[in-house]
Amino acid sequence: MSLDIWMRENPLAYVWIGSYAVALLIFAIEIAMVIHKRKITLQQVRLMRDAKNETFGNETYGDEE
Amino acid sequence: MAINWFKYAAPTTFYGLAGKMIPWFAVSAALLFCAGLYIGFFVAPVDAQQGEFYRIIFIHVPTSILSMFLYLIMAGYAALGLVFNTRLSSMMASAIAPTGALFAFISLWTGALWGKPMWGAWWMWDARLTSELILLFLYLGFIALHASIDDPRRADRAAALLAIVGSVNVPIIYFSVQWWNTLHQGSTIKFSGTTMHVVMQQALLIMLLACWSYAFAVVLARVRSIILERERNTTWITQIPGVAEFPEAKR
């Protein structure tokens, strides 16, 4: 009941916090997850390349120092 | 100059193209969100009947539209992958599903927040609301089914069937307000015109474009990760930026 009173007294705060802030938070979480996934996948790919080079002795992508 | 569209159906070429497009869509989305929110909150007038509560429309309607369109696009890509056995189509379908699910969730969430002050209830087993909830479950079902099968190609085929069958729900959502007596209002903007204030229309259109741009940016970023994951055993992956410039780890 108190929420009913609060929302009618503060409609803009209700709209902002309840819907826009939540939506923007969800978007931010999704962006963070996509960036994290890319980092992890790139790391996996590099590890696989290194493992393959070690097994088959590929000189193309090795450190030339 | 003719564009060879089939060239971009290959993950090798699409990977680079997607990488070039992401910043454009991301910046567009940010700018459009700022403009849409500014117009929606500071320029658009207060609604005569609903007061300030109507401003939820600027996030509720675009996310609802996107949740339906993304499902159709996902089902289209899944069907292409199933029929023509194209790898990228199935990857696109997998990349769209999480974003579509989030849009469906935001649509339901903001709808509940709008429903409480207008109808006096967070939730009603209304045709529009229930069919949108089923859409969310279809997205979650697609993601769960795909994740439950280890072989990606088999997972693509199984999930594609669910996506195609589930696409029947989209016209049900759209026409539910016409087919059944529902609490949910019908379309405000029609081909025949609208009674909506022009500034409200502008804010709605800008927010819709912002959501589209955001969806494109996120889906393209996600599909790049999926391409990396699935093509990790190929030679071209070792030559892409982000992999090639990192020297082999010393042991």
Coordinates of C-alpha atoms in Angstrom, one line a residue:
Chain A
M1 CA 0.0 0.0 0.0
S2 CA 2.8 2.4 0.8
L3 CA 4.3 1.8 -2.6
D4 CA 1.0 2.8 -4.2
I5 CA 1.1 6.1 -2.3
W6 CA 4.7 6.7 -3.1
M7 CA 4.3 6.0 -6.8
R8 CA 1.4 8.4 -7.1
E9 CA 3.3 11.1 -5.2
N10 CA 6.6 10.5 -7.2
P11 CA 5.5 9.3 -10.6
L12 CA 8.7 10.4 -12.4
A13 CA 10.9 8.7 -9.9
Y14 CA 8.8 5.6 -10.2
V15 CA 9.1 5.6 -13.9
W16 CA 12.8 6.3 -13.9
I17 CA 13.9 3.9 -11.2
G18 CA 11.5 1.2 -12.0
S19 CA 11.8 1.0 -15.7
Y20 CA 14.6 3.1 -17.3
A21 CA 17.2 2.4 -14.6
V22 CA 16.4 -1.3 -14.7
A23 CA 16.5 -1.4 -18.5
L24 CA 19.8 0.5 -18.6
L25 CA 21.3 -1.8 -15.9
I26 CA 20.3 -4.8 -18.0
F27 CA 21.9 -3.3 -21.1
A28 CA 25.1 -2.6 -19.1
I29 CA 25.2 -6.2 -17.7
E30 CA 24.7 -7.5 -21.3
I31 CA 27.5 -5.4 -22.7
A32 CA 29.8 -6.4 -19.8
M33 CA 29.0 -10.1 -20.5
V34 CA 29.6 -9.7 -24.2
I35 CA 33.0 -8.0 -23.6
H36 CA 34.0 -10.7 -21.0
K37 CA 33.0 -13.5 -23.4
R38 CA 35.1 -12.0 -26.1
K39 CA 38.1 -11.7 -23.8
I40 CA 37.7 -15.3 -22.6
T41 CA 37.3 -16.7 -26.2
L42 CA 40.3 -14.8 -27.5
Q43 CA 42.3 -16.2 -24.6
Q44 CA 41.1 -19.7 -25.4
V45 CA 42.0 -19.3 -29.1
R46 CA 45.5 -18.1 -28.2
L47 CA 46.0 -21.0 -25.8
M48 CA 44.9 -23.5 -28.4
R49 CA 47.2 -21.9 -31.0
D50 CA 50.1 -22.2 -28.5
A51 CA 49.3 -25.8 -27.7
K52 CA 49.0 -26.7 -31.4
N53 CA 52.4 -25.0 -32.1
E54 CA 54.0 -26.9 -29.3
T55 CA 52.6 -30.2 -30.6
F56 CA 53.3 -29.8 -34.3
G57 CA 56.2 -27.4 -34.2
N58 CA 54.7 -24.6 -36.2
E59 CA 57.2 -21.8 -36.8
T60 CA 54.9 -19.4 -38.4
Y61 CA 53.3 -17.9 -35.3
G62 CA 56.0 -18.5 -32.8
D63 CA 57.9 -15.8 -30.9
E64 CA 60.9 -15.1 -33.1
E65 CA 63.1 -13.6 -30.4
Chain B
M1 CA 29.3 -1.6 -58.4
A2 CA 27.6 -4.8 -57.4
I3 CA 28.1 -6.1 -53.9
N4 CA 28.8 -9.8 -53.5
W5 CA 26.5 -10.6 -50.6
F6 CA 27.4 -14.2 -50.5
K7 CA 30.9 -13.2 -49.7
Y8 CA 29.7 -12.0 -46.3
A9 CA 27.9 -15.2 -45.6
A10 CA 31.2 -16.7 -44.8
P11 CA 32.4 -16.3 -41.2
T12 CA 35.9 -15.4 -42.4
T13 CA 34.7 -12.2 -44.1
F14 CA 31.7 -11.5 -41.8
Y15 CA 34.0 -11.4 -38.8
G16 CA 35.9 -8.4 -40.1
L17 CA 32.8 -6.7 -41.4
A18 CA 31.0 -7.1 -38.0
G19 CA 34.0 -5.6 -36.3
K20 CA 33.9 -2.5 -38.5
M21 CA 30.1 -2.1 -37.9
I22 CA 30.0 -2.4 -34.1
P23 CA 31.4 1.0 -33.2
W24 CA 29.0 2.7 -35.6
F25 CA 26.0 1.0 -34.1
A26 CA 27.2 1.4 -30.5
V27 CA 27.8 5.2 -30.9
S28 CA 24.5 5.6 -32.7
A29 CA 22.7 3.7 -29.9
A30 CA 24.3 5.9 -27.2
L31 CA 23.5 9.2 -29.0
L32 CA 19.9 8.1 -29.9
F33 CA 19.3 6.9 -26.3
C34 CA 20.4 10.3 -25.0
A35 CA 18.3 12.2 -27.5
G36 CA 15.2 9.9 -27.0
L37 CA 15.4 10.2 -23.2
Y38 CA 15.8 13.9 -23.3
I39 CA 12.8 14.4 -25.7
G40 CA 10.8 11.8 -23.8
F41 CA 11.3 13.3 -20.4
F42 CA 11.9 17.0 -20.9
V43 CA 10.2 17.9 -24.2
A44 CA 7.2 15.6 -24.5
P45 CA 4.1 16.9 -22.7
V46 CA 2.3 15.2 -19.8
D47 CA -0.5 12.8 -20.9
A48 CA -4.0 14.1 -20.1
Q49 CA -5.2 10.7 -18.8
Q50 CA -2.1 8.9 -17.6
G51 CA -0.1 11.8 -16.3
E52 CA 3.7 11.1 -16.0
F53 CA 3.2 7.3 -16.0
Y54 CA 2.8 7.2 -19.7
R55 CA 6.5 8.0 -20.1
I56 CA 7.2 4.2 -19.7
I57 CA 6.0 4.0 -23.3
F58 CA 9.3 5.2 -24.6
I59 CA 11.1 2.0 -23.3
H60 CA 8.1 -0.4 -23.2
V61 CA 7.0 -0.1 -26.8
P62 CA 10.5 -0.2 -28.5
T63 CA 11.6 -3.2 -26.4
S64 CA 8.3 -5.0 -27.1
I65 CA 8.7 -4.4 -30.9
L66 CA 12.3 -5.5 -30.8
S67 CA 11.5 -8.7 -28.8
M68 CA 9.0 -9.7 -31.6
F69 CA 11.2 -8.7 -34.6
L70 CA 14.3 -10.2 -33.1
Y71 CA 12.5 -13.5 -32.7
L72 CA 11.4 -13.5 -36.4
I73 CA 15.0 -12.6 -37.5
M74 CA 16.3 -15.4 -35.2
A75 CA 13.8 -17.9 -36.6
G76 CA 14.7 -16.7 -40.2
Y77 CA 18.4 -17.2 -39.6
A78 CA 17.8 -20.6 -37.9
A79 CA 15.7 -21.7 -40.9
L80 CA 18.4 -20.6 -43.3
G81 CA 20.9 -22.6 -41.3
L82 CA 18.6 -25.6 -41.3
V83 CA 17.8 -25.6 -45.0
F84 CA 21.1 -24.4 -46.5
N85 CA 23.4 -25.7 -43.8
T86 CA 25.1 -22.3 -43.6
R87 CA 27.3 -21.9 -40.6
L88 CA 26.9 -18.2 -40.1
S89 CA 23.1 -18.3 -40.1
S90 CA 23.0 -20.6 -37.2
M91 CA 25.7 -18.5 -35.4
M92 CA 23.5 -15.4 -35.9
A93 CA 20.5 -17.2 -34.5
S94 CA 22.4 -18.2 -31.4
A95 CA 23.7 -14.6 -31.0
I96 CA 20.3 -13.0 -31.3
A97 CA 18.5 -15.2 -28.7
P98 CA 20.0 -13.7 -25.5
T99 CA 19.4 -10.1 -26.7
G100 CA 15.8 -11.0 -27.7
A101 CA 15.2 -12.6 -24.4
L102 CA 16.4 -9.5 -22.5
F103 CA 14.1 -7.3 -24.7
A104 CA 11.2 -9.6 -23.9
F105 CA 12.0 -9.4 -20.2
I106 CA 12.3 -5.6 -20.2
S107 CA 9.0 -5.4 -22.1
L108 CA 7.3 -7.6 -19.5
W109 CA 8.9 -5.7 -16.6
T110 CA 8.1 -2.2 -17.8
G111 CA 4.6 -3.4 -18.7
A112 CA 4.1 -4.6 -15.1
L113 CA 5.3 -1.2 -13.9
W114 CA 2.9 0.5 -16.2
G115 CA 0.0 -1.8 -15.4
K116 CA 0.2 -1.2 -11.6
P117 CA -0.8 2.5 -11.7
M118 CA -3.1 2.1 -14.7
W119 CA -4.9 -1.2 -14.1
G120 CA -4.2 -1.6 -10.4
A121 CA -2.3 -4.9 -10.9
W122 CA 1.3 -5.8 -11.8
W123 CA 0.1 -8.8 -13.8
M124 CA -3.1 -10.0 -15.6
W125 CA -3.5 -13.2 -17.5
D126 CA -4.4 -11.1 -20.5
A127 CA -3.8 -12.4 -24.1
R128 CA -1.1 -9.8 -24.9
L129 CA 0.8 -10.3 -21.7
T130 CA 0.5 -14.1 -21.7
S131 CA 1.7 -14.4 -25.3
E132 CA 4.6 -12.1 -24.6
L133 CA 5.5 -14.3 -21.6
I134 CA 5.4 -17.3 -23.9
L135 CA 7.8 -15.5 -26.2
L136 CA 10.3 -15.0 -23.3
F137 CA 10.0 -18.8 -22.5
L138 CA 10.6 -19.6 -26.2
Y139 CA 13.8 -17.5 -26.2
L140 CA 14.9 -19.2 -22.9
G141 CA 14.0 -22.6 -24.4
F142 CA 16.0 -21.9 -27.5
I143 CA 19.1 -20.9 -25.4
A144 CA 18.7 -23.9 -23.0
L145 CA 18.2 -26.4 -25.8
H146 CA 21.2 -25.1 -27.7
A147 CA 23.3 -25.2 -24.6
S148 CA 22.2 -28.8 -23.7
I149 CA 23.6 -30.4 -26.8
D150 CA 27.4 -30.6 -27.0
D151 CA 27.8 -30.9 -30.8
P152 CA 27.2 -27.3 -32.1
R153 CA 25.8 -28.4 -35.5
R154 CA 23.3 -30.8 -33.9
A155 CA 22.4 -28.1 -31.3
D156 CA 21.8 -25.6 -34.2
R157 CA 19.4 -28.0 -35.9
A158 CA 17.4 -28.9 -32.8
A159 CA 17.2 -25.2 -31.7
A160 CA 16.3 -24.1 -35.2
L161 CA 13.2 -26.3 -35.1
L162 CA 12.0 -24.8 -31.8
A163 CA 12.7 -21.3 -33.2
I164 CA 10.7 -22.0 -36.4
V165 CA 7.7 -23.6 -34.6
G166 CA 7.7 -20.8 -32.0
S167 CA 7.5 -18.1 -34.6
V168 CA 3.8 -18.7 -34.8
N169 CA 3.6 -16.9 -31.4
V170 CA 4.7 -13.6 -32.9
P171 CA 1.5 -12.9 -34.9
I172 CA -0.5 -14.1 -31.9
I173 CA 1.2 -11.4 -29.8
Y174 CA 0.6 -8.7 -32.4
F175 CA -3.1 -9.5 -33.2
S176 CA -4.0 -10.6 -29.6
V177 CA -5.5 -7.2 -28.9
Q178 CA -7.8 -7.5 -32.0
W179 CA -8.7 -11.2 -31.6
W180 CA -9.6 -11.1 -27.9
N181 CA -11.0 -8.7 -25.5
T182 CA -8.0 -7.6 -23.5
L183 CA -7.1 -5.0 -21.0
H184 CA -4.1 -4.1 -23.1
Q185 CA -4.7 -1.2 -25.4
G186 CA -4.5 -1.6 -29.2
S187 CA -2.0 0.1 -31.5
T188 CA -1.8 3.8 -31.0
I189 CA 0.2 4.5 -34.2
K190 CA -1.6 3.0 -37.3
F191 CA -1.2 3.4 -41.0
S192 CA -4.3 5.5 -41.0
G193 CA -2.8 8.0 -38.6
T194 CA -2.5 8.6 -34.9
T195 CA -3.9 10.9 -32.2
M196 CA -0.5 10.9 -30.4
H197 CA 1.3 14.2 -29.9
V198 CA 4.0 14.7 -32.5
V199 CA 6.8 15.1 -29.8
M200 CA 5.7 11.8 -28.2
Q201 CA 5.9 10.2 -31.7
Q202 CA 9.4 11.6 -32.2
A203 CA 10.7 10.4 -28.8
L204 CA 9.2 6.9 -29.5
L205 CA 10.8 6.7 -32.9
I206 CA 14.2 7.8 -31.6
M207 CA 14.0 5.3 -28.8
L208 CA 13.0 2.6 -31.3
L209 CA 16.0 3.4 -33.4
A210 CA 18.3 3.4 -30.3
C211 CA 17.1 0.0 -29.4
W212 CA 17.7 -1.3 -32.9
S213 CA 21.2 0.1 -33.0
Y214 CA 21.9 -1.3 -29.5
A215 CA 20.6 -4.7 -30.6
F216 CA 22.8 -4.7 -33.8
A217 CA 25.9 -3.7 -31.9
V218 CA 25.5 -6.4 -29.2
V219 CA 24.4 -9.2 -31.6
L220 CA 27.4 -8.4 -33.9
A221 CA 29.8 -8.4 -30.9
R222 CA 28.3 -11.7 -29.7
V223 CA 28.4 -13.4 -33.1
R224 CA 32.1 -12.5 -33.3
S225 CA 32.8 -14.4 -30.1
I226 CA 30.7 -17.4 -31.4
I227 CA 32.7 -17.3 -34.7
L228 CA 36.0 -17.3 -32.7
E229 CA 34.8 -20.2 -30.6
R230 CA 33.5 -22.4 -33.4
E231 CA 36.4 -21.7 -35.9
R232 CA 39.2 -21.9 -33.3
N233 CA 40.7 -24.9 -35.1
T234 CA 41.1 -23.1 -38.4
T235 CA 44.2 -21.3 -39.6
W236 CA 42.6 -17.9 -40.4
I237 CA 41.6 -17.5 -36.7
T238 CA 45.3 -17.4 -35.7
Q239 CA 45.9 -14.5 -38.1
I240 CA 43.2 -12.2 -36.9
P241 CA 43.8 -9.1 -34.7
G242 CA 43.7 -10.0 -31.1
V243 CA 45.4 -13.3 -31.7
A244 CA 48.2 -12.7 -34.2
E245 CA 49.8 -9.8 -32.4
F246 CA 50.1 -11.8 -29.2
P247 CA 53.3 -13.9 -29.4
E248 CA 53.3 -17.5 -28.3
A249 CA 53.6 -17.9 -24.6
K250 CA 57.0 -19.0 -23.5
R251 CA 57.3 -22.2 -21.5

